[in-house]
Amino acid sequence: MGFAELSLRQSLFIRRYVATGRGSRRRYLQLMGSYMLLQDRKLVRFGRLLARDARRTSDDDLRFLLGFEWRSRYTAAWLIGLDRRTQFREQLGRLLLESKAVYAGGAYCFALARFAEERDAEILVAYLDHYLPQLDCRYDQNDAIGALLHLDQRLGTEHASRFLQPGGLWEGSAVSDMDPAESKALMDVQCSFADACMTKSLRQWLPHRRRFMEEQDHPI
């Protein structure tokens, strides 16, 4: 579905949930990482509005967004992950494996990490088993390994170990130059931000954001 095929209601809906804001402040762009650079006051407001929409958006509206282009899919997956709507788990898993929409896979991995159940780890394992051997595919493997490492820590499992052991699939993959520990750290901070949004504890989370940014040599 393209923009020209949208009804007025659908266009307004996308503007409200996906493209709210202007320029670099548009929600989908902020969700891709720039929210971490916001001033404290603006970050708290951004998180509060995000949590509000995560609770209010209907399942039907989220399904519409998941059927549209990558910006809408990215935003929908974040809203789904924030509110832990596990009824979307299998659909997100299918979309992740299809990898038809550029960028959106990172948000699917975030949502699966937020659900934090064994089935989510299984979906990520299946994705990595499928794509790591394909040396011409540099998709969302870094997000997937970050999410899987996050889940291993949460669940007390070791699903990621066979990918990362010497001679494992990661070592010979197209993304072997990427550091899984850094991917996990990013997924950890995304999930902690989501927790803070949904529990109304964003002000208490701000020092965590500051420490993370300092570790990345990017102080606020």
N, CA, C and O of each residue as an XYZ file, in Angstrom:
880
protein
N       0.850     -1.204      0.000
C       0.000      0.000      0.000
C       0.876      1.242      0.000
O       1.813      1.337      0.793
N       0.589      2.185     -0.869
C       1.343      3.421     -0.942
C       0.546      4.591     -0.412
O      -0.646      4.458     -0.135
N       1.193      5.742     -0.267
C       0.537      6.924      0.281
C      -0.662      7.338     -0.566
O      -1.669      7.802     -0.032
N      -0.556      7.171     -1.902
C      -1.631      7.612     -2.785
C      -2.909      6.817     -2.579
O      -3.994      7.284     -2.925
N      -2.789      5.610     -2.013
C      -3.948      4.749     -1.821
C      -4.615      4.950     -0.466
O      -5.629      4.311     -0.184
N      -4.075      5.815      0.371
C      -4.610      5.990      1.711
C      -5.845      6.880      1.716
O      -5.948      7.835      0.946
N      -6.778      6.545      2.601
C      -7.919      7.415      2.826
C      -7.467      8.577      3.703
O      -6.382      8.541      4.283
N      -8.305      9.606      3.794
C      -7.969     10.745      4.654
C      -7.776     10.278      6.095
O      -6.842     10.710      6.771
N      -8.659      9.395      6.562
C      -8.559      8.905      7.940
C      -7.232      8.183      8.159
O      -6.582      8.379      9.186
N      -6.829      7.351      7.203
C      -5.581      6.615      7.349
C      -4.375      7.547      7.329
O      -3.415      7.352      8.074
N      -4.435      8.558      6.471
C      -3.338      9.528      6.400
C      -3.190     10.278      7.718
O      -2.077     10.488      8.201
N      -4.325     10.680      8.297
C      -4.288     11.384      9.571
C      -3.785     10.466     10.681
O      -3.081     10.904     11.591
N      -4.150      9.202     10.598
C      -3.726      8.219     11.592
C      -2.212      8.057     11.562
O      -1.573      8.045     12.614
N      -1.632      7.932     10.376
C      -0.186      7.795     10.250
C       0.513      9.059     10.738
O       1.546      8.990     11.404
N      -0.055     10.209     10.403
C       0.543     11.455     10.864
C       0.543     11.521     12.388
O       1.488     12.034     12.988
N      -0.500     11.011     13.009
C      -0.608     11.076     14.462
C       0.383     10.145     15.155
O       1.047     10.548     16.110
N       0.488      8.918     14.687
C       1.274      7.928     15.410
C       2.694      7.751     14.889
O       3.590      7.385     15.650
N       2.907      8.004     13.607
C       4.202      7.696     12.987
C       5.007      8.957     12.694
O       6.182      9.050     13.050
N       4.371      9.917     12.046
C       5.085     11.086     11.545
C       4.846     12.331     12.377
O       5.125     13.439     11.918
N       4.332     12.176     13.599
C       4.146     13.325     14.465
C       5.472     14.027     14.705
O       6.497     13.370     14.889
N       5.464     15.343     14.705
C       6.691     16.125     14.814
C       7.156     16.582     13.442
O       6.524     16.292     12.426
N       8.266     17.297     13.429
C       8.794     17.825     12.179
C      10.254     17.442     12.004
O      11.011     17.339     12.969
N      10.630     17.234     10.748
C      12.032     16.946     10.442
C      12.574     15.806     11.273
O      11.970     14.735     11.347
N      13.729     16.042     11.906
C      14.381     14.998     12.699
C      13.606     14.669     13.970
O      13.943     13.711     14.666
N      12.576     15.449     14.281
C      11.777     15.190     15.479
C      10.613     14.231     15.213
O       9.859     13.901     16.128
N      10.471     13.792     13.981
C       9.392     12.856     13.679
C       9.561     11.595     14.519
O      10.677     11.124     14.738
N       8.444     11.060     14.981
C       8.518      9.973     15.955
C       9.322      8.786     15.448
O      10.151      8.253     16.185
N       9.100      8.362     14.218
C       9.793      7.162     13.757
C      11.305      7.371     13.747
O      12.059      6.429     13.995
N      11.760      8.598     13.462
C      13.189      8.880     13.484
C      13.723      8.898     14.915
O      14.828      8.420     15.175
N      12.952      9.440     15.826
C      13.390      9.448     17.225
C      13.479      8.029     17.774
O      14.396      7.705     18.527
N      12.512      7.177     17.388
C      12.532      5.797     17.854
C      13.731      5.038     17.306
O      14.140      4.033     17.886
N      14.294      5.498     16.210
C      15.471      4.836     15.649
C      16.750      5.205     16.394
O      17.836      4.746     16.039
N      16.619      6.037     17.429
C      17.761      6.299     18.290
C      17.966      7.727     18.715
O      18.631      7.974     19.720
N      17.415      8.683     17.982
C      17.699     10.075     18.320
C      17.024     10.515     19.619
O      17.385     11.554     20.172
N      16.048      9.744     20.119
C      15.437     10.091     21.407
C      16.474     10.102     22.521
O      16.311     10.808     23.517
N      17.547      9.318     22.358
C      18.582      9.268     23.383
C      19.349     10.579     23.501
O      20.035     10.810     24.496
N      19.236     11.434     22.498
C      19.966     12.695     22.489
C      19.116     13.874     22.958
O      19.607     15.000     23.036
N      17.851     13.621     23.269
C      16.964     14.702     23.692
C      17.367     15.237     25.066
O      17.912     14.505     25.892
N      17.096     16.514     25.299
C      17.263     17.086     26.631
C      16.314     16.377     27.588
O      15.272     15.868     27.175
N      16.676     16.347     28.867
C      15.911     15.582     29.842
C      14.418     15.884     29.781
O      13.602     14.965     29.716
N      14.060     17.148     29.801
C      12.642     17.525     29.813
C      11.928     17.028     28.564
O      10.808     16.524     28.645
N      12.567     17.167     27.415
C      11.948     16.736     26.166
C      11.863     15.213     26.086
O      10.909     14.669     25.531
N      12.861     14.530     26.640
C      12.828     13.069     26.628
C      11.694     12.544     27.496
O      11.011     11.594     27.114
N      11.490     13.151     28.655
C      10.391     12.739     29.537
C       9.056     12.939     28.835
O       8.192     12.064     28.892
N       8.878     14.062     28.183
C       7.624     14.315     27.467
C       7.442     13.327     26.318
O       6.347     12.803     26.117
N       8.511     13.073     25.565
C       8.446     12.118     24.460
C       8.021     10.742     24.969
O       7.147     10.105     24.381
N       8.631     10.286     26.050
C       8.309      8.979     26.595
C       6.884      8.886     27.114
O       6.233      7.851     26.969
N       6.398      9.960     27.718
C       5.028      9.948     28.233
C       4.012      9.851     27.103
O       3.037      9.107     27.203
N       4.237     10.598     26.033
C       3.328     10.545     24.888
C       3.404      9.187     24.198
O       2.394      8.668     23.723
N       4.592      8.623     24.146
C       4.771      7.307     23.542
C       4.009      6.242     24.331
O       3.327      5.400     23.746
N       4.126      6.280     25.647
C       3.413      5.317     26.493
C       1.910      5.477     26.364
O       1.177      4.489     26.330
N       1.449      6.717     26.294
C       0.013      6.965     26.115
C      -0.500      6.310     24.845
O      -1.531      5.637     24.861
N       0.214      6.504     23.746
C      -0.229      5.927     22.478
C      -0.102      4.411     22.473
O      -0.916      3.724     21.855
N       0.915      3.878     23.159
C       1.064      2.425     23.229
C      -0.140      1.785     23.912
O      -0.554      0.688     23.540
N      -0.697      2.460     24.899
C      -1.862      1.922     25.606
C      -3.160      2.129     24.828
O      -4.067      1.300     24.902
N      -3.252      3.226     24.086
C      -4.515      3.611     23.467
C      -4.739      3.036     22.072
O      -5.880      2.795     21.676
N      -3.660      2.815     21.325
C      -3.813      2.365     19.947
C      -4.462      0.993     19.908
O      -4.051      0.086     20.632
N      -5.469      0.837     19.071
C      -6.194     -0.432     18.996
C      -5.389     -1.474     18.235
O      -4.490     -1.134     17.466
N      -5.715     -2.752     18.452
C      -5.060     -3.829     17.716
C      -5.292     -3.677     16.216
O      -4.383     -3.921     15.422
N      -6.489     -3.280     15.826
C      -6.788     -3.117     14.398
C      -5.902     -2.038     13.778
O      -5.416     -2.196     12.658
N      -5.695     -0.950     14.504
C      -4.855      0.118     13.972
C      -3.391     -0.332     13.880
O      -2.679      0.041     12.948
N      -2.960     -1.117     14.832
C      -1.595     -1.636     14.777
C      -1.429     -2.608     13.605
O      -0.385     -2.622     12.953
N      -2.444     -3.409     13.342
C      -2.379     -4.307     12.179
C      -2.288     -3.507     10.892
O      -1.560     -3.889      9.975
N      -3.016     -2.403     10.812
C      -2.927     -1.546      9.629
C      -1.506     -1.024      9.463
O      -0.960     -1.057      8.360
N      -0.907     -0.550     10.536
C       0.443     -0.015     10.456
C       1.450     -1.090     10.046
O       2.380     -0.810      9.290
N       1.272     -2.304     10.533
C       2.176     -3.393     10.186
C       2.037     -3.813      8.729
O       2.925     -4.471      8.186
N       0.934     -3.440      8.095
C       0.733     -3.774      6.698
C       1.166     -2.681      5.751
O       1.006     -2.806      4.537
N       1.723     -1.589      6.306
C       2.102     -0.454      5.484
C       3.623     -0.444      5.299
O       4.252     -1.496      5.414
N       4.227      0.708      5.018
C       5.657      0.766      4.713
C       6.500      0.767      5.986
O       5.960      0.681      7.089
N       7.845      0.868      5.832
C       8.741      0.567      6.943
C       8.603      1.524      8.125
O       8.755      1.100      9.270
N       8.317      2.807      7.875
C       8.197      3.760      8.984
C       7.032      3.381      9.891
O       7.132      3.420     11.117
N       5.929      3.014      9.252
C       4.754      2.606     10.011
C       4.995      1.297     10.747
O       4.574      1.137     11.892
N       5.667      0.368     10.094
C       5.966     -0.914     10.737
C       6.897     -0.721     11.930
O       6.713     -1.330     12.984
N       7.887      0.130     11.748
C       8.837      0.390     12.826
C       8.117      0.959     14.047
O       8.328      0.502     15.170
N       7.276      1.948     13.819
C       6.547      2.580     14.925
C       5.582      1.600     15.574
O       5.493      1.532     16.800
N       4.857      0.836     14.751
C       3.899     -0.130     15.285
C       4.591     -1.148     16.177
O       4.095     -1.473     17.255
N       5.742     -1.655     15.729
C       6.453     -2.651     16.528
C       6.890     -2.076     17.869
O       6.854     -2.774     18.883
N       7.301     -0.816     17.886
C       7.650     -0.184     19.155
C       6.433     -0.069     20.072
O       6.527     -0.368     21.263
N       5.302      0.356     19.534
C       4.095      0.472     20.352
C       3.672     -0.896     20.883
O       3.252     -1.025     22.033
N       3.787     -1.912     20.031
C       3.458     -3.277     20.445
C       4.390     -3.742     21.560
O       3.947     -4.329     22.548
N       5.675     -3.476     21.393
C       6.642     -3.884     22.409
C       6.450     -3.152     23.721
O       6.543     -3.752     24.791
N       6.182     -1.857     23.643
C       5.971     -1.077     24.858
C       4.829     -1.656     25.687
O       4.962     -1.818     26.900
N       3.715     -1.966     25.042
C       2.539     -2.455     25.760
C       2.524     -3.981     25.893
O       1.570     -4.563     26.409
N       3.588     -4.609     25.422
C       3.736     -6.069     25.494
C       2.481     -6.788     24.967
O       1.894     -7.619     25.660
N       2.093     -6.463     23.760
C       0.937     -7.125     23.137
C       1.422     -8.394     22.440
O       1.692     -8.408     21.238
N       1.522     -9.442     23.223
C       2.103    -10.687     22.732
C       1.252    -11.362     21.658
O       1.723    -12.290     21.001
N       0.009    -10.915     21.465
C      -0.812    -11.478     20.395
C      -0.223    -11.185     19.020
O      -0.626    -11.801     18.033
N       0.719    -10.258     18.943
C       1.375     -9.938     17.678
C       2.683    -10.700     17.489
O       3.363    -10.511     16.481
N       3.042    -11.546     18.427
C       4.343    -12.220     18.398
C       4.595    -12.947     17.077
O       5.619    -12.729     16.430
N       3.668    -13.803     16.684
C       3.904    -14.615     15.487
C       3.946    -13.762     14.225
O       4.724    -14.044     13.314
N       3.121    -12.726     14.162
C       3.158    -11.839     13.005
C       4.494    -11.115     12.918
O       5.070    -11.000     11.836
N       4.987    -10.628     14.047
C       6.296     -9.973     14.049
C       7.397    -10.946     13.648
O       8.330    -10.579     12.933
N       7.284    -12.183     14.111
C       8.270    -13.193     13.737
C       8.275    -13.452     12.237
O       9.337    -13.602     11.634
N       7.086    -13.505     11.632
C       7.012    -13.707     10.176
C       7.608    -12.521      9.425
O       8.351    -12.696      8.459
N       7.279    -11.321      9.874
C       7.805    -10.131      9.213
C       9.323    -10.060      9.340
O      10.009     -9.657      8.401
N       9.840    -10.447     10.490
C      11.286    -10.442     10.690
C      11.958    -11.415      9.735
O      12.967    -11.078      9.115
N      11.413    -12.607      9.612
C      12.013    -13.621      8.745
C      11.903    -13.224      7.272
O      12.802    -13.510      6.482
N      10.808    -12.568      6.907
C      10.650    -12.118      5.519
C      11.662    -11.029      5.171
O      12.193    -11.004      4.061
N      11.929    -10.133      6.118
C      12.894     -9.041      5.935
C      12.637     -8.263      4.639
O      13.561     -7.995      3.871
N      11.380     -7.910      4.411
C      11.027     -7.184      3.190
C      11.046     -5.665      3.358
O      11.071     -4.932      2.369
N      11.032     -5.195      4.592
C      10.987     -3.751      4.840
C      12.287     -3.310      5.506
O      12.584     -3.721      6.628
N      13.054     -2.480      4.822
C      14.324     -2.008      5.353
C      14.116     -1.317      6.698
O      13.120     -0.618      6.886
N      15.033     -1.503      7.622
C      15.071     -0.883      8.950
C      14.086     -1.478      9.960
O      14.384     -1.506     11.154
N      12.936     -1.947      9.517
C      11.888     -2.343     10.454
C      12.299     -3.505     11.352
O      11.780     -3.635     12.461
N      13.217     -4.348     10.896
C      13.594     -5.527     11.658
C      14.114     -5.215     13.050
O      13.888     -5.988     13.981
N      14.805     -4.097     13.203
C      15.304     -3.733     14.519
C      14.195     -3.528     15.521
O      14.344     -3.862     16.696
N      13.072     -2.976     15.063
C      11.930     -2.764     15.949
C      11.229     -4.078     16.275
O      10.726     -4.254     17.384
N      11.192     -5.006     15.310
C      10.610     -6.319     15.604
C      11.432     -7.006     16.698
O      10.877     -7.615     17.613
N      12.761     -6.900     16.594
C      13.634     -7.523     17.604
C      13.405     -6.886     18.971
O      13.385     -7.581     19.987
N      13.232     -5.574     19.000
C      12.937     -4.884     20.255
C      11.658     -5.430     20.888
O      11.630     -5.721     22.083
N      10.604     -5.568     20.087
C       9.331     -6.062     20.623
C       9.480     -7.471     21.182
O       8.944     -7.770     22.248
N      10.197     -8.335     20.479
C      10.402     -9.700     20.961
C      11.202     -9.699     22.261
O      10.929    -10.490     23.164
N      12.186     -8.815     22.352
C      12.952     -8.709     23.600
C      12.047     -8.258     24.744
O      12.204     -8.721     25.873
N      11.114     -7.370     24.467
C      10.183     -6.885     25.487
C       9.228     -7.979     25.955
O       8.874     -8.033     27.133
N       8.813     -8.846     25.044
C       7.891     -9.918     25.437
C       8.570    -10.860     26.431
O       7.955    -11.316     27.395
N       9.839    -11.139     26.180
C      10.711    -11.852     27.134
C      10.209    -13.233     27.537
O      10.203    -13.579     28.718
N       9.786    -14.021     26.546
C       9.396    -15.403     26.801
C      10.203    -16.332     25.905
O      10.837    -15.893     24.945
N      10.173    -17.616     26.227
C      10.979    -18.585     25.488
C      10.642    -18.590     23.998
O      11.534    -18.750     23.166
N       9.380    -18.419     23.656
C       8.992    -18.419     22.242
C       9.684    -17.285     21.477
O      10.012    -17.445     20.301
N       9.903    -16.166     22.123
C      10.575    -15.045     21.470
C      12.024    -15.399     21.144
O      12.537    -15.046     20.082
N      12.667    -16.091     22.058
C      14.037    -16.555     21.798
C      14.048    -17.532     20.626
O      14.954    -17.487     19.795
N      13.059    -18.408     20.551
C      12.997    -19.373     19.450
C      12.874    -18.671     18.104
O      13.493    -19.088     17.125
N      12.080    -17.610     18.051
C      11.917    -16.855     16.805
C      13.238    -16.217     16.387
O      13.600    -16.245     15.211
N      13.951    -15.646     17.345
C      15.233    -15.014     17.040
C      16.277    -16.041     16.617
O      17.076    -15.775     15.720
N      16.279    -17.195     17.243
C      17.198    -18.269     16.863
C      16.926    -18.707     15.425
O      17.859    -18.890     14.643
N      15.643    -18.876     15.075
C      15.286    -19.288     13.712
C      15.742    -18.243     12.694
O      16.211    -18.592     11.610
N      15.605    -16.966     13.041
C      16.040    -15.891     12.148
C      17.552    -15.944     11.928
O      18.024    -15.858     10.795
N      18.305    -16.086     13.017
C      19.764    -16.123     12.906
C      20.237    -17.369     12.161
O      21.176    -17.298     11.370
N      19.595    -18.503     12.408
C      19.943    -19.723     11.683
C      19.739    -19.538     10.178
O      20.495    -20.082      9.372
N      18.728    -18.778      9.810
C      18.396    -18.582      8.401
C      19.333    -17.587      7.718
O      19.769    -17.820      6.591
N      19.648    -16.470      8.400
C      20.347    -15.379      7.721
C      21.858    -15.325      7.937
O      22.577    -14.838      7.065
N      22.353    -15.806      9.059
C      23.795    -15.726      9.271
C      24.608    -16.482      8.211
O      25.688    -16.015      7.848
N      24.142    -17.616      7.706
C      24.928    -18.296      6.669
C      24.891    -17.598      5.312
O      25.683    -17.936      4.433
N      23.995    -16.636      5.120
C      23.870    -15.962      3.830
C      24.815    -14.758      3.794
O      24.498    -13.690      4.318
N      25.952    -14.944      3.182
C      27.007    -13.939      3.239
C      26.683    -12.680      2.440
O      27.374    -11.670      2.575
N      25.649    -12.728      1.616
C      25.254    -11.535      0.868
C      24.135    -10.776      1.572
O      23.591     -9.820      1.018
N      23.791    -11.193      2.782
C      22.679    -10.572      3.522
C      23.208     -9.928      4.803
O      23.665    -10.609      5.720
N      23.134     -8.620      4.838
C      23.535     -7.880      6.041
C      22.300     -7.128      6.515
O      22.185     -5.918      6.319
N      21.390     -7.844      7.131
C      20.104     -7.269      7.504
C      20.102     -6.814      8.965
O      20.775     -5.851      9.330
N      19.334     -7.526      9.791
C      19.148     -7.130     11.185
C      19.761     -8.141     12.153
O      19.311     -8.285     13.290
N      20.802     -8.842     11.679
C      21.416     -9.857     12.532
C      21.978     -9.261     13.819
O      21.944     -9.905     14.867
N      22.491     -8.040     13.746
C      23.044     -7.415     14.955
C      21.944     -7.125     15.975
O      22.150     -7.313     17.174
N      20.768     -6.665     15.509
C      19.646     -6.443     16.423
C      19.143     -7.756     17.000
O      18.788     -7.835     18.176
N      19.115     -8.789     16.158
C      18.617    -10.090     16.607
C      19.532    -10.695     17.665
O      19.047    -11.241     18.656
N      20.859    -10.607     17.471
C      21.766    -11.180     18.474
C      21.708    -10.362     19.761
O      21.815    -10.920     20.853
N      21.538     -9.044     19.642
C      21.388     -8.219     20.835
C      20.148     -8.586     21.625
O      20.181     -8.678     22.852
N      19.043     -8.797     20.902
C      17.799     -9.191     21.563
C      17.917    -10.576     22.182
O      17.406    -10.818     23.276
N      18.593    -11.489     21.481
C      18.740    -12.854     21.999
C      19.627    -12.875     23.245
O      19.326    -13.589     24.202
N      20.701    -12.111     23.242
C      21.546    -12.022     24.430
C      20.780    -11.404     25.596
O      20.937    -11.825     26.742
N      19.953    -10.406     25.300
C      19.109     -9.795     26.332
C      18.167    -10.840     26.931
O      17.999    -10.911     28.149
N      17.555    -11.649     26.063
C      16.627    -12.679     26.540
C      17.366    -13.759     27.310
O      16.861    -14.248     28.321
N      18.548    -14.138     26.855
C      19.319    -15.139     27.594
C      19.567    -14.687     29.030
O      19.464    -15.479     29.968
N      19.892    -13.415     29.190
C      20.110    -12.888     30.541
C      18.816    -12.893     31.344
O      18.813    -13.239     32.525
N      17.718    -12.509     30.699
C      16.429    -12.462     31.394
C      15.921    -13.855     31.761
O      15.377    -14.059     32.846
N      16.103    -14.808     30.850
C      15.508    -16.132     31.013
C      16.459    -17.158     31.628
O      16.045    -18.263     31.977
N      17.734    -16.787     31.759
C      18.708    -17.738     32.278
C      19.040    -18.836     31.286
O      19.306    -19.972     31.679
N      19.026    -18.502     29.992
C      19.306    -19.465     28.933
C      20.613    -19.107     28.235
O      21.247    -18.103     28.559
N      21.010    -19.942     27.268
C      22.257    -19.708     26.529
C      22.047    -19.931     25.031
O      22.881    -20.547     24.369
N      20.951    -19.438     24.511
C      20.648    -19.649     23.094
C      21.700    -19.019     22.178
O      22.006    -19.568     21.120
N      22.247    -17.885     22.572
C      23.176    -17.163     21.695
C      24.561    -17.800     21.649
O      25.340    -17.514     20.740
N      24.879    -18.655     22.612
C      26.258    -19.134     22.748
C      26.729    -19.915     21.522
O      27.886    -19.788     21.123
N      25.866    -20.707     20.927
C      26.323    -21.517     19.795
C      26.598    -20.664     18.553
O      27.381    -21.056     17.688
N      25.960    -19.511     18.472
C      26.255    -18.608     17.353
C      27.588    -17.897     17.550
O      28.284    -17.591     16.582
N      27.940    -17.637     18.802
C      29.092    -16.791     19.109
C      30.348    -17.566     19.464
O      31.417    -16.967     19.591
N      30.254    -18.870     19.628
C      31.435    -19.660     19.961
C      32.411    -19.682     18.782
O      31.998    -19.477     17.640
N      33.701    -19.928     19.041
C      34.679    -19.996     17.952
C      34.227    -20.974     16.870
O      33.871    -22.116     17.161
N      34.246    -20.514     15.624
C      33.784    -21.342     14.529
C      32.280    -21.333     14.343
O      31.759    -22.014     13.461
N      31.570    -20.560     15.175
C      30.113    -20.483     15.075
C      29.672    -19.634     13.896
O      30.500    -19.044     13.201
N      28.380    -19.575     13.674
C      27.842    -18.878     12.508
C      28.176    -17.391     12.500
O      28.351    -16.802     11.433
N      28.267    -16.778     13.683
C      28.560    -15.344     13.710
C      29.945    -15.052     13.127
O      30.119    -14.091     12.378
N      30.903    -15.869     13.468
C      32.289    -15.641     13.060
C      32.449    -15.590     11.537
O      33.275    -14.836     11.024
N      31.666    -16.387     10.824
C      31.794    -16.434      9.373
C      30.718    -15.669      8.633
O      30.556    -15.838      7.424
N      29.978    -14.826      9.343
C      28.830    -14.144      8.736
C      29.220    -12.798      8.140
O      30.354    -12.342      8.287
N      28.261    -12.171      7.465
C      28.468    -10.849      6.865
C      28.560     -9.758      7.923
O      28.990     -8.643      7.625
N      28.158    -10.067      9.166
C      28.171     -9.058     10.237
C      29.209     -9.387     11.303
O      29.103     -8.919     12.437
N      30.209    -10.186     10.951
C      31.201    -10.611     11.936
C      32.027     -9.448     12.486
O      32.675     -9.574     13.526
N      31.999     -8.313     11.779
C      32.739     -7.141     12.255
C      31.989     -6.373     13.342
O      32.531     -5.429     13.917
N      30.759     -6.765     13.626
C      29.948     -6.079     14.630
C      30.093     -6.785     15.977
O      30.277     -8.001     16.033
N      30.009     -6.019     17.048
C      30.215     -6.546     18.400
C      28.865     -6.898     19.035
O      28.077     -5.996     19.320
N      28.579     -8.177     19.263
C      27.314     -8.575     19.879
C      27.101     -7.944     21.257
O      25.964     -7.677     21.646
N      28.197     -7.705     22.000
C      28.060     -7.094     23.324
C      27.498     -5.679     23.204
O      26.689     -5.259     24.031
N      27.920     -4.949     22.185
C      27.387     -3.608     21.969
C      25.908     -3.670     21.562
O      25.108     -2.831     21.973
N      25.560     -4.668     20.754
C      24.158     -4.834     20.357
C      23.291     -5.146     21.571
O      22.172     -4.647     21.687
N      23.812     -5.972     22.471
C      23.066     -6.277     23.694
C      22.903     -5.044     24.561
O      21.824     -4.799     25.099
N      23.971     -4.263     24.701
C      23.899     -3.058     25.528
C      22.848     -2.099     25.004
O      22.124     -1.479     25.782
N      22.762     -1.975     23.684
C      21.747     -1.102     23.098
C      20.351     -1.651     23.342
O      19.439     -0.891     23.670
N      20.166     -2.974     23.186
C      18.860     -3.563     23.440
C      18.481     -3.434     24.910
O      17.317     -3.199     25.236
N      19.455     -3.585     25.791
C      19.200     -3.422     27.225
C      18.668     -2.021     27.531
O      17.697     -1.868     28.272
N      19.306     -1.008     26.961
C      18.899      0.368     27.271
C      17.557      0.690     26.620
O      16.768      1.447     27.186
N      17.285      0.130     25.444
C      15.977      0.324     24.820
C      14.869     -0.266     25.693
O      13.824      0.352     25.895
N      15.116     -1.462     26.203
C      14.100     -2.117     27.040
C      13.933     -1.409     28.378
O      12.822     -1.333     28.902
N      15.017     -0.894     28.933
C      14.898     -0.160     30.194
C      14.168      1.158     29.979
O      13.420      1.606     30.849
N      14.383      1.779     28.820
C      13.625      2.988     28.473
C      12.136      2.657     28.362
O      11.293      3.401     28.864
N      11.817      1.551     27.710
C      10.421      1.140     27.575
C       9.789      0.887     28.944
O       8.651      1.289     29.186
N      10.520      0.226     29.834
C      10.012     -0.002     31.197
C       9.722      1.323     31.888
O       8.685      1.485     32.532
N      10.643      2.267     31.751
C      10.472      3.566     32.398
C       9.270      4.311     31.828
O       8.538      4.970     32.566
N       9.067      4.207     30.518
C       7.892      4.838     29.896
C       6.602      4.281     30.476
O       5.706      5.033     30.860
N       6.514      2.965     30.536
C       5.258      2.316     30.902
C       5.008      2.327     32.408
O       3.873      2.126     32.840
N       6.036      2.556     33.210
C       5.860      2.609     34.663
C       5.929      4.038     35.200
O       5.953      4.260     36.411
N       5.959      4.992     34.288
C       5.987      6.410     34.661
C       7.178      6.742     35.561
O       7.050      7.488     36.532
N       8.328      6.178     35.223
C       9.530      6.420     36.025
C      10.665      6.983     35.163
O      11.838      6.699     35.402
N      10.301      7.777     34.170
C      11.293      8.299     33.240
C      12.330      9.187     33.922
O      13.510      9.132     33.573
N      11.913      9.995     34.877
C      12.876     10.868     35.548
C      13.917     10.052     36.308
O      15.087     10.432     36.364
N      13.499      8.945     36.884
C      14.433      8.083     37.596
C      15.358      7.338     36.619
O      16.441      6.899     37.004
N      14.930      7.198     35.356
C      15.711      6.481     34.342
C      16.804      7.356     33.731
O      17.768      6.833     33.172
N      16.672      8.659     33.827
C      17.594      9.576     33.152
C      19.074      9.328     33.494
O      19.905      9.382     32.587
N      19.440      9.062     34.753
C      20.856      8.768     35.039
C      21.354      7.520     34.305
O      22.527      7.435     33.941
N      20.458      6.554     34.092
C      20.825      5.348     33.352
C      21.162      5.717     31.909
O      22.145      5.233     31.348
N      20.345      6.571     31.321
C      20.611      7.054     29.962
C      21.960      7.765     29.900
O      22.733      7.567     28.963
N      22.234      8.597     30.908
C      23.485      9.361     30.920
C      24.699      8.429     31.007
O      25.700      8.644     30.324
N      24.607      7.404     31.843
C      25.721      6.459     31.959
C      25.955      5.717     30.650
O      27.096      5.518     30.233
N      24.872      5.312     30.010
C      24.991      4.594     28.747
C      25.668      5.469     27.692
O      26.559      5.007     26.979
N      25.253      6.713     27.595
C      25.809      7.604     26.593
C      27.291      7.885     26.873
O      28.086      7.998     25.940
N      27.657      7.997     28.138
C      29.067      8.196     28.490
C      29.908      6.983     28.106
O      31.039      7.121     27.640
N      29.348      5.804     28.305
C      30.056      4.572     27.910
C      30.248      4.502     26.403
O      31.199      3.891     25.913
N      29.332      5.135     25.671
C      29.452      5.175     24.211
C      30.279      6.370     23.735
O      30.328      6.661     22.540
N      30.922      7.053     24.669
C      31.712      8.250     24.356
C      30.875      9.321     23.685
O      31.330     10.031     22.788
N      29.623      9.417     24.152
C      28.712     10.420     23.593
C      27.943     11.063     24.753
O      26.731     10.874     24.860
N      28.623     11.817     25.623
C      27.952     12.403     26.779
C      26.865     13.387     26.357
O      26.982     14.068     25.338
N      25.798     13.447     27.170
C      24.688     14.364     26.894
C      25.113     15.798     27.230
O      24.324     16.729     27.069
